[in-house]
Coordinates of C-alpha atoms in Angstrom, one line a residue:
M26 CA -17.6 33.1 -27.7
K27 CA -16.3 36.1 -29.6
R28 CA -18.6 38.5 -31.3
G29 CA -18.9 37.7 -35.0
S30 CA -17.9 34.0 -34.6
R31 CA -19.8 31.3 -36.4
L32 CA -21.6 30.2 -33.2
D33 CA -22.6 33.8 -32.4
E34 CA -24.0 34.2 -35.9
L35 CA -25.9 30.9 -35.6
F36 CA -27.5 32.1 -32.3
T37 CA -28.5 35.4 -33.9
L38 CA -30.0 33.6 -36.9
L39 CA -32.0 31.3 -34.6
F40 CA -33.2 34.2 -32.6
M41 CA -34.4 36.0 -35.7
L42 CA -36.2 32.9 -37.0
L43 CA -37.9 32.4 -33.7
F44 CA -39.0 36.1 -33.6
I45 CA -40.5 35.7 -37.1
G46 CA -42.3 32.6 -35.8
V47 CA -43.6 34.7 -32.9
V48 CA -45.0 37.4 -35.2
V49 CA -46.6 34.9 -37.6
S50 CA -48.1 32.7 -34.8
F51 CA -49.5 35.8 -33.1
F52 CA -51.6 36.7 -36.1
V53 CA -52.4 33.2 -37.3
T54 CA -53.4 31.3 -34.2
E55 CA -56.7 31.8 -32.3
K56 CA -56.9 33.9 -29.2
G57 CA -56.6 31.2 -26.5
N58 CA -53.5 29.6 -28.0
P59 CA -50.3 30.6 -26.2
T60 CA -47.9 29.5 -29.0
Y61 CA -46.5 32.9 -29.5
L62 CA -45.7 33.3 -25.8
I63 CA -43.8 30.0 -25.8
L64 CA -41.8 30.9 -28.9
G65 CA -41.2 34.4 -27.5
G66 CA -39.9 32.9 -24.3
V67 CA -37.6 30.5 -26.1
A68 CA -36.3 33.4 -28.2
V69 CA -35.5 35.5 -25.2
L70 CA -33.8 32.7 -23.4
L71 CA -31.7 32.0 -26.5
R72 CA -30.7 35.7 -26.6
V73 CA -29.8 35.7 -22.9
A74 CA -27.7 32.6 -23.3
Q75 CA -25.9 34.2 -26.2
Y76 CA -25.0 37.2 -24.1
I77 CA -23.9 35.1 -21.2
M78 CA -21.7 33.0 -23.5
R79 CA -20.3 36.2 -25.0
F80 CA -19.2 37.8 -21.8
F81 CA -18.2 34.8 -19.7

């Protein structure tokens, strides 16, 4: 995947949306709810997959 390609931009957009979801769920959910951790983990995995696809 080349930098700036449509798939690269899609992955970046999904990462940003997930990150916004992390911030919102951190402040909205109650203390014992790990929703923001799950969303954050998915966002990080998406970003790592993007970098792997970009370099290999």
